[in-house]
Amino acid sequence: MTLPHDKRLLVALAQALALRRQGQIDQAEQLASTVVRIEPRFLEAQTFLAHLAMDRGDKTVAIKRFTKAMLLAPGQTETMFTLAHLRHEEQFWEEAAVLFTFCRLFRGGVPSFHLQRGRVQQSLEQSDAAIRSFKRASVLEPSAIEPLIGLANTLMWTGRLAVAKRLFYRCWRMDPERPELYGKILELDRGNIQQQVLEKLHGLLETTD
């Protein structure tokens, strides 16, 4: 944490955090903005303003604020990771890929990093790299379904259909309530779909009638 010289600014930021928890976003932003005007290099205040922008759903402002925070502390991986994720959502894939690569220097053992990096690589059609990232995320968090879905999709897009089919069935066994899995299984295994999957699909369709 980069503490300002004036401890009153730290108290003010704590008050802004409390206002955010109470849902008073305007007041929290006004107080945090005052802190930043007084001490522009107060990293936590800059990051807090970025999160407030995300609370409002204003990704453009959030990106600008996270960028400011990242420039204050280039090794601050949480800020860089969030910024990379936002740039990916805004389809700035090349920039997101660069940011995720920098994050890897610090966050190589974090499953969410490998998952998001795989998605960026998938968007850039870097299939082999995406497969490695999704596999790494799955190894680090074996109970997570998202890396397996990402891996199965990538394998499917690159023509490795038999392996993709096995993975989609595995994902279905982990979470049979996910509708998108049925579409993938039907596409890959229409003529030989497992009876239990069909029964579950029929049940889901009946509940939506």
Coordinates of N, CA, C and O in Angstrom, one line a residue, residues 103-168:
C103 N 1.3 -9.8 -16.8 CA 0.8 -10.4 -15.5 C 1.4 -11.7 -15.2 O 1.6 -12.1 -14.1
R104 N 1.7 -12.4 -16.3 CA 2.3 -13.8 -16.1 C 3.6 -13.8 -15.3 O 3.9 -14.7 -14.6
L105 N 4.3 -12.7 -15.4 CA 5.6 -12.6 -14.6 C 5.3 -12.7 -13.1 O 6.2 -13.1 -12.4
F106 N 4.1 -12.2 -12.7 CA 3.8 -12.1 -11.3 C 2.8 -13.1 -10.8 O 2.7 -13.5 -9.7
R107 N 1.9 -13.6 -11.8 CA 0.7 -14.3 -11.4 C 0.7 -15.7 -12.1 O -0.4 -16.3 -12.4
G108 N 1.8 -16.3 -12.3 CA 1.9 -17.6 -13.0 C 1.2 -18.7 -12.4 O 0.8 -19.7 -13.0
G109 N 0.9 -18.6 -11.1 CA 0.2 -19.7 -10.4 C -1.2 -19.5 -10.1 O -1.8 -20.2 -9.3
V110 N -1.8 -18.4 -10.7 CA -3.2 -18.1 -10.4 C -4.1 -18.6 -11.5 O -3.9 -18.2 -12.6
P111 N -5.1 -19.5 -11.1 CA -5.9 -20.0 -12.2 C -6.6 -19.0 -13.0 O -6.8 -19.2 -14.3
S112 N -7.2 -18.0 -12.4 CA -8.0 -17.0 -13.2 C -7.1 -16.3 -14.2 O -7.6 -15.9 -15.3
F113 N -5.8 -16.1 -14.0 CA -5.0 -15.5 -15.0 C -4.9 -16.4 -16.2 O -5.1 -15.9 -17.3
H114 N -4.7 -17.7 -16.0 CA -4.5 -18.6 -17.2 C -5.9 -18.7 -17.9 O -5.9 -18.8 -19.2
L115 N -7.0 -18.7 -17.2 CA -8.3 -18.7 -17.9 C -8.5 -17.5 -18.8 O -8.9 -17.6 -20.0
Q116 N -8.3 -16.3 -18.2 CA -8.5 -15.1 -19.0 C -7.5 -15.0 -20.1 O -7.8 -14.6 -21.2
R117 N -6.3 -15.4 -19.9 CA -5.2 -15.4 -20.9 C -5.6 -16.3 -22.1 O -5.5 -16.0 -23.3
G118 N -6.2 -17.5 -21.7 CA -6.6 -18.4 -22.7 C -7.8 -17.8 -23.6 O -7.8 -18.0 -24.8
R119 N -8.7 -17.1 -23.0 CA -9.8 -16.4 -23.7 C -9.2 -15.4 -24.7 O -9.7 -15.2 -25.8
V120 N -8.3 -14.6 -24.2 CA -7.6 -13.6 -25.1 C -7.0 -14.3 -26.3 O -7.1 -13.9 -27.5
Q121 N -6.2 -15.4 -26.0 CA -5.5 -16.1 -27.1 C -6.5 -16.7 -28.0 O -6.3 -16.8 -29.2
Q122 N -7.6 -17.2 -27.5 CA -8.7 -17.7 -28.3 C -9.3 -16.7 -29.3 O -9.5 -16.9 -30.5
S123 N -9.5 -15.5 -28.7 CA -10.0 -14.3 -29.5 C -9.0 -14.0 -30.6 O -9.4 -13.5 -31.7
L124 N -7.7 -14.1 -30.4 CA -6.7 -13.8 -31.3 C -6.4 -15.0 -32.3 O -5.5 -14.9 -33.1
E125 N -7.2 -16.1 -32.1 CA -7.0 -17.3 -32.9 C -5.6 -17.9 -32.7 O -5.1 -18.6 -33.6
Q126 N -5.1 -17.8 -31.5 CA -3.8 -18.4 -31.1 C -4.2 -19.7 -30.4 O -4.1 -19.9 -29.2
S127 N -4.6 -20.7 -31.2 CA -5.3 -21.9 -30.6 C -4.4 -22.7 -29.8 O -4.8 -23.1 -28.6
D128 N -3.2 -23.0 -30.2 CA -2.2 -23.8 -29.4 C -1.9 -23.1 -28.1 O -1.9 -23.8 -27.0
A129 N -1.7 -21.8 -28.1 CA -1.4 -21.1 -26.9 C -2.6 -21.1 -25.9 O -2.5 -21.3 -24.7
A130 N -3.8 -20.9 -26.5 CA -5.0 -21.0 -25.7 C -5.2 -22.3 -25.0 O -5.6 -22.4 -23.9
I131 N -4.9 -23.4 -25.8 CA -5.1 -24.7 -25.2 C -4.1 -24.9 -24.0 O -4.5 -25.4 -23.0
R132 N -2.9 -24.4 -24.2 CA -2.0 -24.5 -23.0 C -2.5 -23.7 -21.8 O -2.3 -24.2 -20.7
S133 N -3.0 -22.5 -22.1 CA -3.5 -21.7 -20.9 C -4.7 -22.4 -20.2 O -4.7 -22.4 -19.0
F134 N -5.6 -22.9 -21.0 CA -6.8 -23.5 -20.4 C -6.4 -24.8 -19.6 O -6.9 -25.1 -18.6
K135 N -5.4 -25.5 -20.2 CA -5.0 -26.7 -19.5 C -4.3 -26.3 -18.2 O -4.5 -27.0 -17.1
R136 N -3.5 -25.3 -18.2 CA -2.8 -24.8 -17.0 C -3.8 -24.4 -15.9 O -3.7 -24.7 -14.7
A137 N -4.9 -23.7 -16.3 CA -5.9 -23.2 -15.4 C -6.6 -24.4 -14.8 O -7.0 -24.4 -13.6
S138 N -6.9 -25.4 -15.6 CA -7.6 -26.6 -15.1 C -6.7 -27.4 -14.2 O -7.2 -27.9 -13.2
V139 N -5.4 -27.5 -14.4 CA -4.5 -28.2 -13.5 C -4.5 -27.5 -12.1 O -4.5 -28.1 -11.1
L140 N -4.5 -26.2 -12.2 CA -4.4 -25.4 -10.9 C -5.7 -25.4 -10.2 O -5.7 -25.2 -8.9
E141 N -6.8 -25.6 -10.9 CA -8.1 -25.6 -10.2 C -9.0 -26.7 -10.9 O -9.9 -26.4 -11.7
P142 N -8.8 -28.0 -10.5 CA -9.4 -29.1 -11.2 C -10.9 -29.1 -11.1 O -11.6 -29.7 -12.0
S143 N -11.5 -28.4 -10.1 CA -13.0 -28.4 -9.9 C -13.7 -27.4 -10.8 O -14.9 -27.3 -10.9
A144 N -12.9 -26.5 -11.4 CA -13.5 -25.4 -12.2 C -13.9 -25.9 -13.6 O -13.2 -26.6 -14.3
I145 N -15.1 -25.5 -14.0 CA -15.6 -25.9 -15.3 C -15.2 -25.0 -16.4 O -15.1 -25.4 -17.6
E146 N -15.0 -23.7 -16.2 CA -14.8 -22.7 -17.2 C -13.5 -23.0 -18.0 O -13.5 -22.9 -19.3
P147 N -12.4 -23.4 -17.4 CA -11.2 -23.8 -18.2 C -11.5 -25.0 -19.2 O -11.0 -25.0 -20.3
L148 N -12.3 -25.9 -18.7 CA -12.6 -27.1 -19.5 C -13.5 -26.7 -20.7 O -13.3 -27.2 -21.8
I149 N -14.4 -25.8 -20.5 CA -15.3 -25.4 -21.6 C -14.4 -24.6 -22.6 O -14.6 -24.8 -23.8
G150 N -13.6 -23.7 -22.1 CA -12.7 -23.0 -23.0 C -11.8 -24.0 -23.8 O -11.6 -23.8 -25.0
L151 N -11.3 -25.0 -23.1 CA -10.4 -26.0 -23.8 C -11.2 -26.8 -24.9 O -10.8 -27.0 -26.0
A152 N -12.4 -27.2 -24.5 CA -13.3 -28.0 -25.4 C -13.7 -27.1 -26.6 O -13.6 -27.6 -27.7
N153 N -14.0 -25.9 -26.4 CA -14.4 -25.0 -27.5 C -13.2 -24.8 -28.5 O -13.4 -24.9 -29.7
T154 N -12.0 -24.6 -27.9 CA -10.8 -24.4 -28.8 C -10.5 -25.7 -29.6 O -10.2 -25.6 -30.8
L155 N -10.6 -26.8 -28.9 CA -10.3 -28.1 -29.6 C -11.4 -28.3 -30.7 O -11.0 -28.8 -31.8
M156 N -12.6 -28.0 -30.4 CA -13.6 -28.1 -31.4 C -13.4 -27.2 -32.6 O -13.5 -27.7 -33.8
W157 N -13.0 -26.0 -32.4 CA -12.7 -25.1 -33.5 C -11.5 -25.5 -34.3 O -11.4 -25.1 -35.5
T158 N -10.6 -26.2 -33.7 CA -9.4 -26.6 -34.5 C -9.5 -28.1 -35.0 O -8.6 -28.6 -35.5
G159 N -10.7 -28.6 -35.0 CA -11.0 -29.9 -35.6 C -10.7 -31.1 -34.8 O -10.8 -32.2 -35.3
R160 N -10.3 -30.9 -33.5 CA -10.0 -32.1 -32.7 C -11.3 -32.5 -32.0 O -11.5 -32.3 -30.8
L161 N -12.2 -33.1 -32.8 CA -13.6 -33.2 -32.4 C -13.8 -34.3 -31.3 O -14.6 -34.2 -30.4
A162 N -13.1 -35.4 -31.5 CA -13.3 -36.5 -30.5 C -12.9 -36.1 -29.1 O -13.6 -36.4 -28.1
V163 N -11.8 -35.4 -29.0 CA -11.3 -35.0 -27.6 C -12.3 -33.9 -27.1 O -12.7 -33.9 -25.9
A164 N -12.7 -33.0 -28.0 CA -13.7 -32.0 -27.6 C -15.0 -32.6 -27.1 O -15.5 -32.1 -26.1
K165 N -15.5 -33.6 -27.8 CA -16.7 -34.3 -27.4 C -16.6 -34.9 -26.0 O -17.5 -34.7 -25.1
R166 N -15.5 -35.5 -25.7 CA -15.2 -36.1 -24.4 C -15.2 -35.0 -23.3 O -15.8 -35.2 -22.2
L167 N -14.6 -33.9 -23.6 CA -14.6 -32.8 -22.6 C -15.9 -32.2 -22.4 O -16.3 -31.9 -21.2
F168 N -16.7 -32.0 -23.4 CA -18.1 -31.5 -23.3 C -18.9 -32.4 -22.4 O -19.7 -31.9 -21.6

